[in-house]
Amino acid sequence: MQSRLFILMLITAVTGAILPIQAGINAKLGKASGGAVIAAFISFLVGTVFLAVYLLLTRKHSFQWNGIQSAPLWLFAGGVIGAFYVAVITFIIPTLGTALTFALIIAGQLLAAIVIDHYGWLGMSVQEISAGRVIGAVLLIAGVILIRKY
């Protein structure tokens, strides 16, 4: 079980490591295409085509139309949030730089995750706020300040 956990953590870290690369690529695409929102649109269009081809080739997944039709509308907010995120990052990263941008993103993600865990929002298991989590968040915010200053 420990090796599976380690592999999942490694995959997660690698996935996180590619986000600054994606942001840099999208920032360049924004300059080439005429703006951050256009670049975000192109990025999502390419991603959608890639996923459609994957689904067609693998045929491992089938749409659960009944589930999709009966899902509450707020479950579709992920696409809006993703589009907002990609457009904002594409716009901001040339000004703030990669390190500060992602330090702020990680700090925001951690703070939101701590609150989501504490209250069990979105169906997550409850993980109450602890002194260790607060200290970790404070240290991360201190890191953001140091990255900004130096």
Tab-separated table of C-alpha atoms in Angstrom:
chain	number	residue	atom	x	y	z
A	1	MET	CA	0.000	0.000	0.000
A	2	GLN	CA	2.872	2.388	0.786
A	3	SER	CA	4.355	1.981	-2.713
A	4	ARG	CA	0.958	2.777	-4.271
A	5	LEU	CA	0.698	5.884	-2.118
A	6	PHE	CA	4.222	6.911	-3.105
A	7	ILE	CA	3.418	6.444	-6.813
A	8	LEU	CA	0.238	8.521	-6.477
A	9	MET	CA	2.176	11.259	-4.682
A	10	LEU	CA	4.873	11.195	-7.383
A	11	ILE	CA	2.283	11.431	-10.169
A	12	THR	CA	0.662	14.343	-8.322
A	13	ALA	CA	4.001	16.157	-7.967
A	14	VAL	CA	4.805	15.644	-11.664
A	15	THR	CA	1.332	16.894	-12.577
A	16	GLY	CA	1.933	19.981	-10.455
A	17	ALA	CA	5.327	20.489	-12.080
A	18	ILE	CA	3.823	20.676	-15.558
A	19	LEU	CA	1.395	23.471	-14.649
A	20	PRO	CA	4.046	26.231	-14.805
A	21	ILE	CA	5.087	24.851	-18.198
A	22	GLN	CA	1.487	25.000	-19.389
A	23	ALA	CA	1.160	28.544	-18.044
A	24	GLY	CA	4.310	29.674	-19.841
A	25	ILE	CA	3.169	28.091	-23.090
A	26	ASN	CA	-0.258	29.715	-22.779
A	27	ALA	CA	1.320	33.102	-22.007
A	28	LYS	CA	3.333	32.865	-25.234
A	29	LEU	CA	0.212	31.720	-27.075
A	30	GLY	CA	-1.637	34.721	-25.634
A	31	LYS	CA	0.934	37.089	-27.120
A	32	ALA	CA	0.858	35.264	-30.468
A	33	SER	CA	-2.930	34.947	-30.665
A	34	GLY	CA	-4.112	38.317	-29.405
A	35	GLY	CA	-4.846	37.845	-25.716
A	36	ALA	CA	-5.226	35.631	-22.691
A	37	VAL	CA	-8.851	34.691	-23.300
A	38	ILE	CA	-8.124	33.689	-26.904
A	39	ALA	CA	-5.181	31.596	-25.705
A	40	ALA	CA	-7.359	29.976	-23.034
A	41	PHE	CA	-9.992	29.201	-25.657
A	42	ILE	CA	-7.408	27.615	-27.956
A	43	SER	CA	-5.971	25.645	-25.038
A	44	PHE	CA	-9.384	24.272	-24.070
A	45	LEU	CA	-10.262	23.553	-27.710
A	46	VAL	CA	-7.049	21.548	-28.213
A	47	GLY	CA	-7.646	19.757	-24.908
A	48	THR	CA	-11.233	18.951	-25.871
A	49	VAL	CA	-10.147	17.530	-29.236
A	50	PHE	CA	-7.449	15.456	-27.509
A	51	LEU	CA	-9.948	14.060	-24.999
A	52	ALA	CA	-12.489	13.299	-27.747
A	53	VAL	CA	-9.880	11.381	-29.741
A	54	TYR	CA	-8.800	9.516	-26.588
A	55	LEU	CA	-12.392	8.532	-25.799
A	56	LEU	CA	-13.010	7.384	-29.361
A	57	LEU	CA	-9.802	5.347	-29.542
A	58	THR	CA	-10.005	3.682	-26.145
A	59	ARG	CA	-13.760	3.108	-25.920
A	60	LYS	CA	-13.149	2.408	-22.227
A	61	HIS	CA	-15.557	5.065	-21.053
A	62	SER	CA	-19.235	5.535	-21.763
A	63	PHE	CA	-21.327	8.576	-21.049
A	64	GLN	CA	-23.892	8.149	-18.316
A	65	TRP	CA	-26.513	10.350	-19.973
A	66	ASN	CA	-29.082	9.859	-17.228
A	67	GLY	CA	-26.557	10.901	-14.605
A	68	ILE	CA	-25.467	13.925	-16.631
A	69	GLN	CA	-29.053	15.048	-17.229
A	70	SER	CA	-30.004	14.728	-13.580
A	71	ALA	CA	-26.840	16.347	-12.194
A	72	PRO	CA	-27.294	19.708	-10.481
A	73	LEU	CA	-26.088	22.630	-12.579
A	74	TRP	CA	-23.344	23.585	-10.126
A	75	LEU	CA	-21.489	20.373	-11.033
A	76	PHE	CA	-20.717	21.948	-14.403
A	77	ALA	CA	-18.936	24.916	-12.798
A	78	GLY	CA	-15.606	23.092	-13.117
A	79	GLY	CA	-15.393	24.076	-16.780
A	80	VAL	CA	-16.027	27.730	-15.967
A	81	ILE	CA	-13.499	27.624	-13.125
A	82	GLY	CA	-10.933	25.961	-15.391
A	83	ALA	CA	-11.438	28.537	-18.140
A	84	PHE	CA	-11.154	31.377	-15.632
A	85	TYR	CA	-7.993	29.870	-14.130
A	86	VAL	CA	-6.253	29.349	-17.475
A	87	ALA	CA	-7.187	32.813	-18.760
A	88	VAL	CA	-6.067	34.570	-15.556
A	89	ILE	CA	-2.773	32.666	-15.363
A	90	THR	CA	-2.093	33.346	-19.043
A	91	PHE	CA	-2.621	37.061	-18.407
A	92	ILE	CA	-0.760	37.346	-15.080
A	93	ILE	CA	2.323	35.152	-15.465
A	94	PRO	CA	4.245	37.506	-17.805
A	95	THR	CA	3.937	40.265	-15.169
A	96	LEU	CA	4.423	38.414	-11.887
A	97	GLY	CA	6.738	35.689	-13.175
A	98	THR	CA	6.361	31.959	-12.820
A	99	ALA	CA	7.647	31.526	-9.250
A	100	LEU	CA	5.546	34.256	-7.616
A	101	THR	CA	2.457	33.342	-9.634
A	102	PHE	CA	2.613	29.724	-8.594
A	103	ALA	CA	3.579	30.521	-5.014
A	104	LEU	CA	0.380	32.564	-4.778
A	105	ILE	CA	-1.628	29.845	-6.530
A	106	ILE	CA	-0.335	27.180	-4.153
A	107	ALA	CA	-1.008	29.395	-1.125
A	108	GLY	CA	-4.560	30.036	-2.324
A	109	GLN	CA	-5.099	26.355	-3.073
A	110	LEU	CA	-3.836	25.302	0.339
A	111	LEU	CA	-5.979	27.805	2.229
A	112	ALA	CA	-9.083	26.810	0.259
A	113	ALA	CA	-8.275	23.107	0.719
A	114	ILE	CA	-7.917	23.526	4.478
A	115	VAL	CA	-11.362	25.163	4.673
A	116	ILE	CA	-12.933	22.552	2.351
A	117	ASP	CA	-11.442	19.738	4.439
A	118	HIS	CA	-12.469	21.330	7.744
A	119	TYR	CA	-16.129	21.601	6.754
A	120	GLY	CA	-16.251	18.541	4.487
A	121	TRP	CA	-17.568	20.621	1.584
A	122	LEU	CA	-18.087	19.037	-1.830
A	123	GLY	CA	-18.493	15.630	-0.201
A	124	MET	CA	-14.926	15.484	1.115
A	125	SER	CA	-14.121	13.696	4.354
A	126	VAL	CA	-13.763	16.059	7.301
A	127	GLN	CA	-10.168	16.866	8.272
A	128	GLU	CA	-10.364	19.438	11.038
A	129	ILE	CA	-8.017	22.412	11.087
A	130	SER	CA	-5.072	21.603	13.326
A	131	ALA	CA	-2.079	23.510	14.649
A	132	GLY	CA	0.150	21.651	12.181
A	133	ARG	CA	-2.016	22.654	9.225
A	134	VAL	CA	-2.088	26.278	10.357
A	135	ILE	CA	1.712	26.312	10.817
A	136	GLY	CA	2.127	24.759	7.366
A	137	ALA	CA	-0.096	27.433	5.816
A	138	VAL	CA	1.785	30.217	7.635
A	139	LEU	CA	5.114	28.826	6.406
A	140	LEU	CA	3.776	28.673	2.867
A	141	ILE	CA	2.617	32.296	3.072
A	142	ALA	CA	6.063	33.216	4.439
A	143	GLY	CA	7.506	31.491	1.382
A	144	VAL	CA	5.308	33.598	-0.895
A	145	ILE	CA	6.591	36.751	0.845
A	146	LEU	CA	10.217	35.638	0.430
A	147	ILE	CA	9.670	34.776	-3.262
A	148	ARG	CA	8.075	38.196	-3.827
A	149	LYS	CA	10.866	40.022	-1.993
A	150	TYR	CA	13.793	38.191	-3.578
